[in-house]
mmCIF file of C-alpha atoms in Angstrom:
data_model
loop_
_atom_site.group_PDB
_atom_site.id
_atom_site.type_symbol
_atom_site.label_atom_id
_atom_site.label_comp_id
_atom_site.label_asym_id
_atom_site.label_seq_id
_atom_site.Cartn_x
_atom_site.Cartn_y
_atom_site.Cartn_z
ATOM 1 C CA MET A 140 33.041 59.507 25.882
ATOM 2 C CA PHE A 141 31.511 56.997 28.308
ATOM 3 C CA ARG A 142 32.237 57.562 31.979
ATOM 4 C CA THR A 143 31.678 54.846 34.519
ATOM 5 C CA PRO A 144 29.457 56.208 37.313
ATOM 6 C CA VAL A 145 30.857 56.273 40.812
ATOM 7 C CA LEU A 146 28.799 53.815 42.816
ATOM 8 C CA PRO A 147 27.986 54.370 46.474
ATOM 9 C CA THR A 148 29.863 52.140 48.848
ATOM 10 C CA TYR A 149 27.823 49.106 49.796
ATOM 11 C CA ASP A 150 28.728 47.739 53.182
ATOM 12 C CA ARG A 151 28.276 43.968 53.040
ATOM 13 C CA GLY A 152 27.656 44.059 56.780
ATOM 14 C CA MET A 153 24.735 46.405 56.209
ATOM 15 C CA THR A 154 21.339 45.122 57.214
ATOM 16 C CA ASP A 155 19.084 44.153 54.322
ATOM 17 C CA ARG A 156 16.412 46.723 53.530
ATOM 18 C CA PHE A 157 12.790 45.788 52.914
ATOM 19 C CA ILE A 158 9.776 47.623 51.593
ATOM 20 C CA GLU A 159 6.058 46.981 51.493
ATOM 21 C CA VAL A 160 4.332 47.204 48.115
ATOM 22 C CA SER A 161 0.566 47.551 48.354
ATOM 23 C CA LEU A 162 -2.631 47.929 46.408
ATOM 24 C CA ASP A 163 -4.323 50.166 48.938
ATOM 25 C CA LYS A 164 -8.019 49.903 47.981
ATOM 26 C CA ARG A 165 -7.789 46.127 47.757
ATOM 27 C CA GLY A 166 -5.906 45.921 51.078
ATOM 28 C CA VAL A 167 -3.226 43.625 49.652
ATOM 29 C CA SER A 168 0.521 43.931 50.106
ATOM 30 C CA CYS A 169 3.758 42.062 49.670
ATOM 31 C CA THR A 170 7.275 42.515 51.040
ATOM 32 C CA ALA A 171 10.308 43.070 48.818
ATOM 33 C CA LYS A 172 14.023 43.118 49.527
ATOM 34 C CA LEU A 173 16.058 45.914 47.987
ATOM 35 C CA LEU A 174 18.885 44.647 45.747
ATOM 36 C CA ASP A 175 21.507 47.000 47.193
ATOM 37 C CA ASP A 176 24.364 44.873 45.874
ATOM 38 C CA ARG A 177 23.083 44.970 42.262
ATOM 39 C CA ALA A 178 21.417 48.385 41.930
ATOM 40 C CA PRO A 179 22.817 50.546 44.744
ATOM 41 C CA ILE A 180 22.168 53.944 43.159
ATOM 42 C CA THR A 181 18.549 53.118 42.336
ATOM 43 C CA CYS A 182 17.926 51.501 45.734
ATOM 44 C CA ASN A 183 19.262 54.563 47.547
ATOM 45 C CA ALA A 184 17.179 56.918 45.405
ATOM 46 C CA VAL A 185 13.978 54.968 46.040
ATOM 47 C CA TRP A 186 14.679 54.380 49.752
ATOM 48 C CA ASP A 187 15.401 58.043 50.386
ATOM 49 C CA ALA A 188 12.150 59.090 48.673
ATOM 50 C CA LEU A 189 9.791 56.609 50.362
ATOM 51 C CA PRO A 190 6.859 56.528 50.733
ATOM 52 C CA LEU A 191 5.972 56.742 47.045
ATOM 53 C CA GLY A 192 2.744 55.964 45.275
ATOM 54 C CA GLY A 193 -0.021 56.978 42.962
ATOM 55 C CA ASP A 194 -2.661 55.710 40.564
ATOM 56 C CA VAL A 195 -1.983 52.145 39.485
ATOM 57 C CA TYR A 196 -1.984 50.972 35.882
ATOM 58 C CA HIS A 197 -1.867 47.458 34.462
ATOM 59 C CA ALA A 198 0.543 46.975 31.559
ATOM 60 C CA LYS A 199 -0.726 46.657 28.010
ATOM 61 C CA TYR A 200 2.544 45.617 26.365
ATOM 62 C CA ALA A 201 4.807 44.058 29.001
ATOM 63 C CA ARG A 202 2.097 41.682 30.166
ATOM 64 C CA ASN A 203 2.068 40.792 33.881
ATOM 65 C CA GLU A 204 2.990 44.174 35.326
ATOM 66 C CA ILE A 205 1.396 46.836 37.479
ATOM 67 C CA TYR A 206 2.965 50.253 37.862
ATOM 68 C CA THR A 207 2.571 53.836 38.977
ATOM 69 C CA LEU A 208 3.870 56.970 37.262
ATOM 70 C CA LEU A 209 5.657 59.522 39.437
ATOM 71 C CA ALA A 210 7.472 62.815 39.272
ATOM 72 C CA PRO A 211 11.269 62.371 39.392
ATOM 73 C CA PHE A 212 12.474 62.056 42.971
ATOM 74 C CA ALA A 213 16.210 61.273 42.679
ATOM 75 C CA PRO A 214 18.835 64.048 42.651
ATOM 76 C CA GLU A 215 19.949 62.512 39.307
ATOM 77 C CA GLU A 216 18.266 59.765 37.342
ATOM 78 C CA PRO A 217 20.012 56.459 38.096
ATOM 79 C CA PRO A 218 22.140 54.844 35.399
ATOM 80 C CA LEU A 219 20.908 51.608 33.841
ATOM 81 C CA GLU A 220 22.230 49.294 36.567
ATOM 82 C CA ASN A 221 21.091 45.672 36.828
ATOM 83 C CA PRO A 222 19.077 46.002 33.597
ATOM 84 C CA THR A 223 16.553 43.589 32.162
ATOM 85 C CA ILE A 224 14.117 43.280 29.292
ATOM 86 C CA THR A 225 12.715 39.996 30.671
ATOM 87 C CA PRO A 226 11.586 40.626 34.259
ATOM 88 C CA ILE A 227 10.592 37.624 36.338
ATOM 89 C CA PRO A 228 7.822 37.277 38.936
ATOM 90 C CA GLY A 229 8.560 39.445 41.950
ATOM 91 C CA ASP A 230 10.890 41.894 40.189
ATOM 92 C CA LEU A 231 10.539 45.562 41.059
ATOM 93 C CA CYS A 232 11.688 47.716 38.156
ATOM 94 C CA TYR A 233 12.481 51.396 37.669
ATOM 95 C CA PHE A 234 11.999 53.133 34.329
ATOM 96 C CA THR A 235 12.450 56.732 33.221
ATOM 97 C CA PHE A 236 10.446 58.172 30.330
ATOM 98 C CA SER A 237 10.125 61.562 28.719
ATOM 99 C CA ASP A 238 6.694 63.141 28.434
ATOM 100 C CA THR A 239 6.604 62.476 24.694
ATOM 101 C CA GLN A 240 7.319 58.754 25.153
ATOM 102 C CA LEU A 241 4.071 58.388 27.127
ATOM 103 C CA GLY A 242 2.101 60.965 25.165
ATOM 104 C CA THR A 243 0.369 58.900 22.496
ATOM 105 C CA LYS A 244 -3.291 57.991 22.909
ATOM 106 C CA SER A 245 -2.448 54.304 22.489
ATOM 107 C CA TYR A 246 -1.318 54.165 26.125
ATOM 108 C CA GLY A 247 -4.760 55.101 27.385
ATOM 109 C CA TYR A 248 -3.701 57.832 29.799
ATOM 110 C CA GLU A 249 -6.394 60.457 30.078
ATOM 111 C CA SER A 250 -5.496 64.123 29.671
ATOM 112 C CA ARG A 251 -5.966 64.628 33.429
ATOM 113 C CA ALA A 252 -3.459 61.903 34.399
ATOM 114 C CA ALA A 253 -1.102 63.196 37.083
ATOM 115 C CA HIS A 254 2.021 62.640 34.955
ATOM 116 C CA GLN A 255 0.814 64.738 32.006
ATOM 117 C CA GLY A 256 2.992 67.794 31.346
ATOM 118 C CA ARG A 257 6.065 66.506 33.189
ATOM 119 C CA ALA A 258 9.301 66.524 31.198
ATOM 120 C CA THR A 259 10.397 63.316 32.941
ATOM 121 C CA VAL A 260 8.210 60.527 34.313
ATOM 122 C CA VAL A 261 9.405 57.753 36.635
ATOM 123 C CA ASP A 262 7.661 54.390 36.408
ATOM 124 C CA LEU A 263 7.921 52.064 39.428
ATOM 125 C CA ALA A 264 6.667 48.619 38.509
ATOM 126 C CA LEU A 265 5.949 45.221 40.015
ATOM 127 C CA PHE A 266 6.003 42.121 37.816
ATOM 128 C CA TYR A 267 3.766 39.427 39.262
ATOM 129 C CA GLU A 268 3.882 36.527 36.795
ATOM 130 C CA ARG A 269 6.122 34.950 34.132
ATOM 131 C CA ASN A 270 6.600 35.585 30.421
ATOM 132 C CA ASN A 271 7.179 39.334 30.402
ATOM 133 C CA LEU A 272 8.998 41.059 27.583
ATOM 134 C CA LEU A 273 9.822 44.753 27.703
ATOM 135 C CA ILE A 274 9.200 45.714 24.107
ATOM 136 C CA ASN A 275 6.962 48.536 23.008
ATOM 137 C CA GLY A 276 5.418 48.984 19.589
ATOM 138 C CA ASP A 277 6.252 52.698 19.528
ATOM 139 C CA ALA A 278 9.751 52.622 21.018
ATOM 140 C CA GLY A 279 11.214 49.115 20.741
ATOM 141 C CA TRP A 280 13.138 47.580 23.649
ATOM 142 C CA VAL A 281 12.535 49.240 27.010
ATOM 143 C CA PRO A 282 15.137 48.042 29.525
ATOM 144 C CA GLY A 283 14.365 48.556 33.191
ATOM 145 C CA ILE A 284 16.436 48.589 36.352
ATOM 146 C CA VAL A 285 15.696 45.655 38.674
ATOM 147 C CA TRP A 286 16.063 47.182 42.147
ATOM 148 C CA GLY A 287 13.985 44.878 44.348
ATOM 149 C CA SER A 288 12.620 41.374 44.628
ATOM 150 C CA VAL A 289 9.437 40.237 46.383
ATOM 151 C CA VAL A 290 10.256 37.818 49.201
ATOM 152 C CA ASP A 291 6.810 37.402 50.777
ATOM 153 C CA GLY A 292 3.221 37.678 49.604
ATOM 154 C CA LEU A 293 3.671 37.485 45.832
ATOM 155 C CA ASP A 294 0.845 34.942 45.525
ATOM 156 C CA ARG A 295 -1.665 37.292 47.222
ATOM 157 C CA MET A 296 -0.414 40.243 45.189
ATOM 158 C CA ALA A 297 -0.626 38.268 41.925
ATOM 159 C CA ASP A 298 -4.272 37.399 42.669
ATOM 160 C CA ALA A 299 -5.007 41.083 43.331
ATOM 161 C CA CYS A 300 -3.197 42.074 40.113
ATOM 162 C CA GLN A 301 -5.333 39.638 38.126
ATOM 163 C CA ASP A 302 -8.419 41.161 39.736
ATOM 164 C CA LEU A 303 -7.120 44.617 38.803
ATOM 165 C CA TRP A 304 -6.706 43.437 35.183
ATOM 166 C CA ARG A 305 -10.232 42.039 35.009
ATOM 167 C CA ALA A 306 -12.175 44.453 37.250
ATOM 168 C CA GLY A 307 -10.270 47.633 36.503
ATOM 169 C CA ALA A 308 -7.753 49.905 38.142
ATOM 170 C CA LEU A 309 -9.897 53.017 38.548
ATOM 171 C CA GLY A 310 -9.638 54.345 42.103
ATOM 172 C CA GLU A 311 -6.794 51.980 43.056
ATOM 173 C CA SER A 312 -3.322 53.104 44.080
ATOM 174 C CA LEU A 313 0.047 51.389 44.183
ATOM 175 C CA THR A 314 2.201 52.374 47.163
ATOM 176 C CA PHE A 315 5.816 51.657 48.092
ATOM 177 C CA ARG A 316 6.846 52.255 51.729
ATOM 178 C CA ARG A 317 9.522 51.108 54.149
ATOM 179 C CA ALA A 318 8.662 47.837 55.867
#
């Protein structure tokens, strides 16, 4: 039986919330607005856990995406609110995976990767360019929760993401913090 989750009350008079998303080694950041009206449970979970960050990865399948893999931080994993399989430039997405979903060698995660051995892995992602499609050869469609949207600095971040793709991600971290 499907039960509709009880959503937190969103006060329309509430001040908008903003975060900074940064590639720390490269010294580049952008500002994103939380989409409290569309993904309130996810926004609250992320906001309450900030700052968050870790090793950055560039997507192999989804295309123009950078992300970090984290231990679960929400009291309960958010429901699939404001879902997409076609993120647009500036979207911040939240994904939850089991350890076996990210366990194959095809993903390129070394055995020492921080997320190895966790039953649940949270993926916080930034999409920086067009033409993304969330489909995976092992699992099929992978819908994500769109919980934020970049409102300033996407051009600088996109340039840094392209550099990350070409020069490599080793030693770089992706951090989310309150602005």
